[in-house]
Coordinates of C-alpha atoms in Angstrom, one line a residue:
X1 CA 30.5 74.8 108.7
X2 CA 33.9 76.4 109.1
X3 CA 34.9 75.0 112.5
X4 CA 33.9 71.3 111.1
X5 CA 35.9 71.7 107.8
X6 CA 39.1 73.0 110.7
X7 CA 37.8 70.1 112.7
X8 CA 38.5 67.6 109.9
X9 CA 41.6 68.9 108.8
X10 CA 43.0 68.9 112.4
X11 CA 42.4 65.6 112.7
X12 CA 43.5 64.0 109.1
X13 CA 46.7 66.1 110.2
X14 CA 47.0 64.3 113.4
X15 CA 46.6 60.4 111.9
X16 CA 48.9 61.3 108.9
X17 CA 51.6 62.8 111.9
X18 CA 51.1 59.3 113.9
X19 CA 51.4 56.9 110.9
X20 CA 54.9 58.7 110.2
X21 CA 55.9 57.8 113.8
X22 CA 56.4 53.8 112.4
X23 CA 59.4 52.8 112.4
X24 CA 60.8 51.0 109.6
X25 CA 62.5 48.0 110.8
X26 CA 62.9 45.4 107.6
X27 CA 65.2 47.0 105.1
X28 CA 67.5 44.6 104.0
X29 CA 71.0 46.7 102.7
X30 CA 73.1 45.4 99.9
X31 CA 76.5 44.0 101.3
X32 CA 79.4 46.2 100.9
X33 CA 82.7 44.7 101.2
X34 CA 85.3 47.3 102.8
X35 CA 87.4 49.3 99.9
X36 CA 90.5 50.4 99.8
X37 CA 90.6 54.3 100.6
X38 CA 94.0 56.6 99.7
X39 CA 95.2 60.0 99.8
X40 CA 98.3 61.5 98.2
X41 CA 99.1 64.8 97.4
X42 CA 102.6 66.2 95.4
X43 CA 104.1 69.2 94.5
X44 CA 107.1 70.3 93.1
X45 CA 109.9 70.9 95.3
X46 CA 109.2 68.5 98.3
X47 CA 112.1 66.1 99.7
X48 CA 109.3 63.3 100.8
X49 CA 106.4 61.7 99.0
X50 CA 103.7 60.6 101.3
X51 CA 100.4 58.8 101.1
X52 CA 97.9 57.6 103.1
X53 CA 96.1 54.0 103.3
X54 CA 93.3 53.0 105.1
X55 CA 89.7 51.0 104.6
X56 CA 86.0 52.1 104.0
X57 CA 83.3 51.5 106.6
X58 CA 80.3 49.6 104.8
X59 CA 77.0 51.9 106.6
X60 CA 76.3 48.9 107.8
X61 CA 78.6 48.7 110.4
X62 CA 78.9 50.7 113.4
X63 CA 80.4 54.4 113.1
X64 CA 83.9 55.1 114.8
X65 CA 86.3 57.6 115.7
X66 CA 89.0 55.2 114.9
X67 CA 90.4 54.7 111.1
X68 CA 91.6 51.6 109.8
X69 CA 95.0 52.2 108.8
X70 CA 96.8 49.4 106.6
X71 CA 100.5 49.2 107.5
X72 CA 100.9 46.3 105.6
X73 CA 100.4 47.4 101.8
X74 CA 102.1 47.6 98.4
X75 CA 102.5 51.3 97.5
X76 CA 104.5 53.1 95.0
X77 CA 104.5 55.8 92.6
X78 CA 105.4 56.0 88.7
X79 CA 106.6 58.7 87.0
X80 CA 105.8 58.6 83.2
X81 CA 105.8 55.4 83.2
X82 CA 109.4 55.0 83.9
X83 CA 110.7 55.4 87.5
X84 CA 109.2 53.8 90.1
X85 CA 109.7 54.3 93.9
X86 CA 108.1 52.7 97.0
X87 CA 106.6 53.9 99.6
X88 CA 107.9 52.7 103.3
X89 CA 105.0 52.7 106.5
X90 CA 105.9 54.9 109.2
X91 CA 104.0 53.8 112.6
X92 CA 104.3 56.9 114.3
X93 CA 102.6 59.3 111.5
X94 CA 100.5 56.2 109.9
X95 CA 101.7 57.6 106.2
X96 CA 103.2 56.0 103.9
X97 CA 106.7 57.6 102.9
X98 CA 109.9 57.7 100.8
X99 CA 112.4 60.5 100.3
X100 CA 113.2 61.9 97.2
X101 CA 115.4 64.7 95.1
X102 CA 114.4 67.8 94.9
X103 CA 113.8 67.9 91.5
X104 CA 111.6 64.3 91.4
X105 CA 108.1 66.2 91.0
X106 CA 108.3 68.1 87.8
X107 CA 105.5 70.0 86.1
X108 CA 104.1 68.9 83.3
X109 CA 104.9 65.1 84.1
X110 CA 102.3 62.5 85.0
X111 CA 102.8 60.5 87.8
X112 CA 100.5 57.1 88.9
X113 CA 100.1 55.8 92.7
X114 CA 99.7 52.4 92.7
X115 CA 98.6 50.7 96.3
X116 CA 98.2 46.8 96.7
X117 CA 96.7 45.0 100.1
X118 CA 97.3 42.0 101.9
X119 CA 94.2 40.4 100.5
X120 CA 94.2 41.3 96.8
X121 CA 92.6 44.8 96.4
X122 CA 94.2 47.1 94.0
X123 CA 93.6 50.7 93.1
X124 CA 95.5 52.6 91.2
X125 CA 95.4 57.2 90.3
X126 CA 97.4 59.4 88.1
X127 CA 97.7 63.4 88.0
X128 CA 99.7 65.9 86.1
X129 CA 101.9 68.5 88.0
X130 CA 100.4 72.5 86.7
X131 CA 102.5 75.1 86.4
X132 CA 103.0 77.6 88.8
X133 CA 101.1 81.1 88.7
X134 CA 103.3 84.2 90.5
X135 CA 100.7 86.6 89.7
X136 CA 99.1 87.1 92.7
X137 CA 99.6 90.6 94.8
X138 CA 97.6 92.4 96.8
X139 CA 96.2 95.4 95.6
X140 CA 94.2 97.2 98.6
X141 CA 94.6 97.7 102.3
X142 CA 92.0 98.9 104.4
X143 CA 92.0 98.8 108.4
X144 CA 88.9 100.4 110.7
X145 CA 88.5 100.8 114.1
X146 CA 85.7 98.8 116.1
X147 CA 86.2 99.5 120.0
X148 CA 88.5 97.0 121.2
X149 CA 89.2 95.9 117.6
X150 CA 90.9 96.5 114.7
X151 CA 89.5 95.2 111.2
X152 CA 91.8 94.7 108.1
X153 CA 90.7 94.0 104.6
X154 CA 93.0 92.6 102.0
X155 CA 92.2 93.2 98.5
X156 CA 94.2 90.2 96.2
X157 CA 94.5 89.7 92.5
X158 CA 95.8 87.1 89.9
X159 CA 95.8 86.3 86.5
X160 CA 95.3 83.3 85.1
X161 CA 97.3 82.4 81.5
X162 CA 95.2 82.0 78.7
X163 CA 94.8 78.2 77.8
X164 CA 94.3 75.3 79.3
X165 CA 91.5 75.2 81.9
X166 CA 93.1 76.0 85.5
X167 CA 92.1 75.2 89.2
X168 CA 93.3 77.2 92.0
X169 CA 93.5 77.9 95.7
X170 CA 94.0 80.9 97.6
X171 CA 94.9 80.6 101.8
X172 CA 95.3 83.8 103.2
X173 CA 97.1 83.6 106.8
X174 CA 97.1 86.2 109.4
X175 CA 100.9 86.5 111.0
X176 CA 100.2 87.6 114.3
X177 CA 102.3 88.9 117.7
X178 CA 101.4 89.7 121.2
X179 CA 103.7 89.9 123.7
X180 CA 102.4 87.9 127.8
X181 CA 104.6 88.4 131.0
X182 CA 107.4 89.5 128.7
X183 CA 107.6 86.6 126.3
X184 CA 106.9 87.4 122.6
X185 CA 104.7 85.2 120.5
X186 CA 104.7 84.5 116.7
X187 CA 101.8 82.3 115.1
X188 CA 99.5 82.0 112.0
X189 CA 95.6 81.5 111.8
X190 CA 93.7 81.4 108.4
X191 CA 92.1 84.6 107.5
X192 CA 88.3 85.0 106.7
X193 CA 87.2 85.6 103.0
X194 CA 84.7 88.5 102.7
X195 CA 84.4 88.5 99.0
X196 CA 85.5 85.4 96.2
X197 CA 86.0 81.7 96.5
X198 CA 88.8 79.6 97.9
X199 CA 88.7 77.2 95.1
X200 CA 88.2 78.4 91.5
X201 CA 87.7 77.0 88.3
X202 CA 88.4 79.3 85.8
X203 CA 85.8 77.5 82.9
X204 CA 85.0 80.2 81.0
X205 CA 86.5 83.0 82.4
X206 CA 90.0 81.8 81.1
X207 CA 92.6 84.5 81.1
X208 CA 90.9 86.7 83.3
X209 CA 92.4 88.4 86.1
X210 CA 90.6 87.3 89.6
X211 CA 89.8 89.3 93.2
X212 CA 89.9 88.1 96.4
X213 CA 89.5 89.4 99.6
X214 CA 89.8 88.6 103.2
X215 CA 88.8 90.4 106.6
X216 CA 91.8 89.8 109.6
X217 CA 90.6 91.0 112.7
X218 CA 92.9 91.8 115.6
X219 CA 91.8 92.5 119.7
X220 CA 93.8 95.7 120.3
X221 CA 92.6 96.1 124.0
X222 CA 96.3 94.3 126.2
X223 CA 93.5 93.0 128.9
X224 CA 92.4 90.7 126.2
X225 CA 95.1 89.8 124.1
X226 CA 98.2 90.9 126.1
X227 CA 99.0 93.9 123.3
X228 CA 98.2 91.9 119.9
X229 CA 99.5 92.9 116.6
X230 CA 99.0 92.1 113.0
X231 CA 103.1 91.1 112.3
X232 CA 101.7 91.0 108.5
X233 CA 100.0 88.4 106.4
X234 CA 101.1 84.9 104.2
X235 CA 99.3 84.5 101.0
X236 CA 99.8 80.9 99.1
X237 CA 98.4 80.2 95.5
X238 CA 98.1 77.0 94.7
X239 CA 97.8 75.7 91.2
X240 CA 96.0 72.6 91.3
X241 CA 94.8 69.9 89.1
X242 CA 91.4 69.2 88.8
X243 CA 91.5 66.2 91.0
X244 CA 92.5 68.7 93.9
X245 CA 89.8 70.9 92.6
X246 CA 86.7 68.5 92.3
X247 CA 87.8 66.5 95.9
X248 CA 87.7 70.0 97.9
X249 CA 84.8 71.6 96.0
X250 CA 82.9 68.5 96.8
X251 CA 83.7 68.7 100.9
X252 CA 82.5 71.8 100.9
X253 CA 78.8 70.2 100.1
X254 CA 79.2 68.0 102.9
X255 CA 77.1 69.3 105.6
X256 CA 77.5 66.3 108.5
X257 CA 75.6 67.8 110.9
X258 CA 72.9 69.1 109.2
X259 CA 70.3 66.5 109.4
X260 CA 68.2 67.9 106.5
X261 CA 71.2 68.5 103.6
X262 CA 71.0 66.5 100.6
X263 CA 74.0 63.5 100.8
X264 CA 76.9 64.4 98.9
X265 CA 79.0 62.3 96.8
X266 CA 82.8 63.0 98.1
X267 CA 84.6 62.9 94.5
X268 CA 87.7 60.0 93.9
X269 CA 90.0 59.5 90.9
X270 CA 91.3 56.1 92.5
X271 CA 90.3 53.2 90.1
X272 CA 88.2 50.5 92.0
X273 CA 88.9 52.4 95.5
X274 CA 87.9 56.2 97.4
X275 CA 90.5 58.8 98.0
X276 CA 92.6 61.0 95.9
X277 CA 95.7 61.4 94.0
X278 CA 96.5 65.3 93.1
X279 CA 99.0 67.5 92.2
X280 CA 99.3 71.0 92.9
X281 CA 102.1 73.6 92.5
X282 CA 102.4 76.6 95.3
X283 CA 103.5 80.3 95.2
X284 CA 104.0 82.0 98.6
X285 CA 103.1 86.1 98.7
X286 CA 105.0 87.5 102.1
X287 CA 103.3 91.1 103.1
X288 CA 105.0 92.8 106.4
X289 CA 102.9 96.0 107.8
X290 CA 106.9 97.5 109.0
X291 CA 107.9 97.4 105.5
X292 CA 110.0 94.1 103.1
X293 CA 112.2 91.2 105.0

């Protein structure tokens, strides 16, 4: 009676397995016309604004490597409601530019992009400029050998003002040297987080102070790295709006080649278009291991 009831069971298995082998072949999909789709980001300080402008791929159309830039739009950027610049198209970077003082992106201001195509469509962002947190320092180095290795641990901590709710980032880069056939090298890689998040929103935990720590790991045997050195390690905070915030916290969900992932809706402040418009406001912690620069 057993090996029937299996029997059975085997073989309702194998019918429901074939009928899931159909293909589905009759869906008809909405239309979707093209949108527009920008991205801007500005920070105090900078000499040059820059955005970029392109056009969404309805899913109905084939995939591509290749974006479709617009070189031919209207964009510009407000500042309170008052000053208004536009933005020139540079060919060779396909961005969107213009030069500006110094002192042009200001905390605590409000600034709107406005962007205008060829054939009508209009979308339109704003973001406030944060202020600045210099808080951050790093609290705890720790280094162990590994065979061939050597494995830092930096221990970081900031605190974030009481009031209103914050958004941060924290990029940790690795300053490295090694030295082949007598020629010194300098570059930078991003360092790996071991414990806390690279975006945070503070919520509820407003005014508290926040660790952070990240793992640099550096080949200390010259057959394989030609003598490589930890030089020391570049820190930035970034303050960011929560447009920054909610656009990055969202890509992080996106799992593209992970065919059983849930889809994930890529977050955009542009009125009637895709992209983003933020603000964010950077502080830059230097550490040397031979001592201050």
């Amino acid at each position: 009676m057993r090996t029937k009831s299996l029997l059975y069971i085997f073989a309702v298995g194998i019918i429901f397995w074939v009928s899931c082998e159909e293909i589905v072949d009759n869906v008809d999909l909405p239309e979707a016309k093209p949108k527009l789709v920008v991205y801007s980001y500005i920070q105090p300080g900078t000499d040059t604004i820059t955005a970029q402008v392109s056009l969404s791929r309805p899913i109905t159309e084939p995939w591509s490597y290749e974006q479709p830039f617009l070189d031919d739009a209207e964009v510009s950027i407000k500042v309170d409601q008052g000053q208004e610049i536009a933005l020139q198209f540079d060919p060779n970077t396909n961005h969107y530019f213009s030069a500006v003082g110094a002192s042009f992106i200001e905390v605590g201001k409000k600034y709107e992009i406005n962007v205008k195509s060829r054939d009508g469509k209009e979308v339109a962002a704003d973001c406030v400029i944060p202020a600045q947190n210099t808080s951050l320092r790093i609290v705890k180095i720790d280094s162990v050998e590994i065979e061939n290795r050597t494995r830092y641990r930096f221990r970081f901590e900031f605190d974030d003002p009481i009031g209103a709710p914050n958004y941060y980032r924290l990029i940790p880069k690795a300053i490295m040297k090694s030295e082949w056939e007598g020629v010194e090298y300098i570059y930078e890689y991003d360092a790996n987080f071991s414990y806390g998040e690279q975006y945070i929103a503070v919520k509820e935990r407003d005014g508290e102070t926040f660790i952070l720590e990240c793992d640099i790991e550096v080949w200390t045997d010259p057959g394989w790295s030609g003598g490589e050195r930890l030089a020391g390690v570049k820190t930035y905070l970034l303050s960011t709006d929560e447009h920054y915030y909610h656009y990055h916290h969202s890509l992080e969900n996106y799992e593209p080649d992970n065919p059983f992932s849930e889809p994930t809706i890529i977050y955009t402040n542009m009125n009637n278009g895709l992209g983003v418009f933020a603000g964010y406001n950077p502080f830059v912690l230097e550490y040397w291991m031979d001592g201050p620069r």
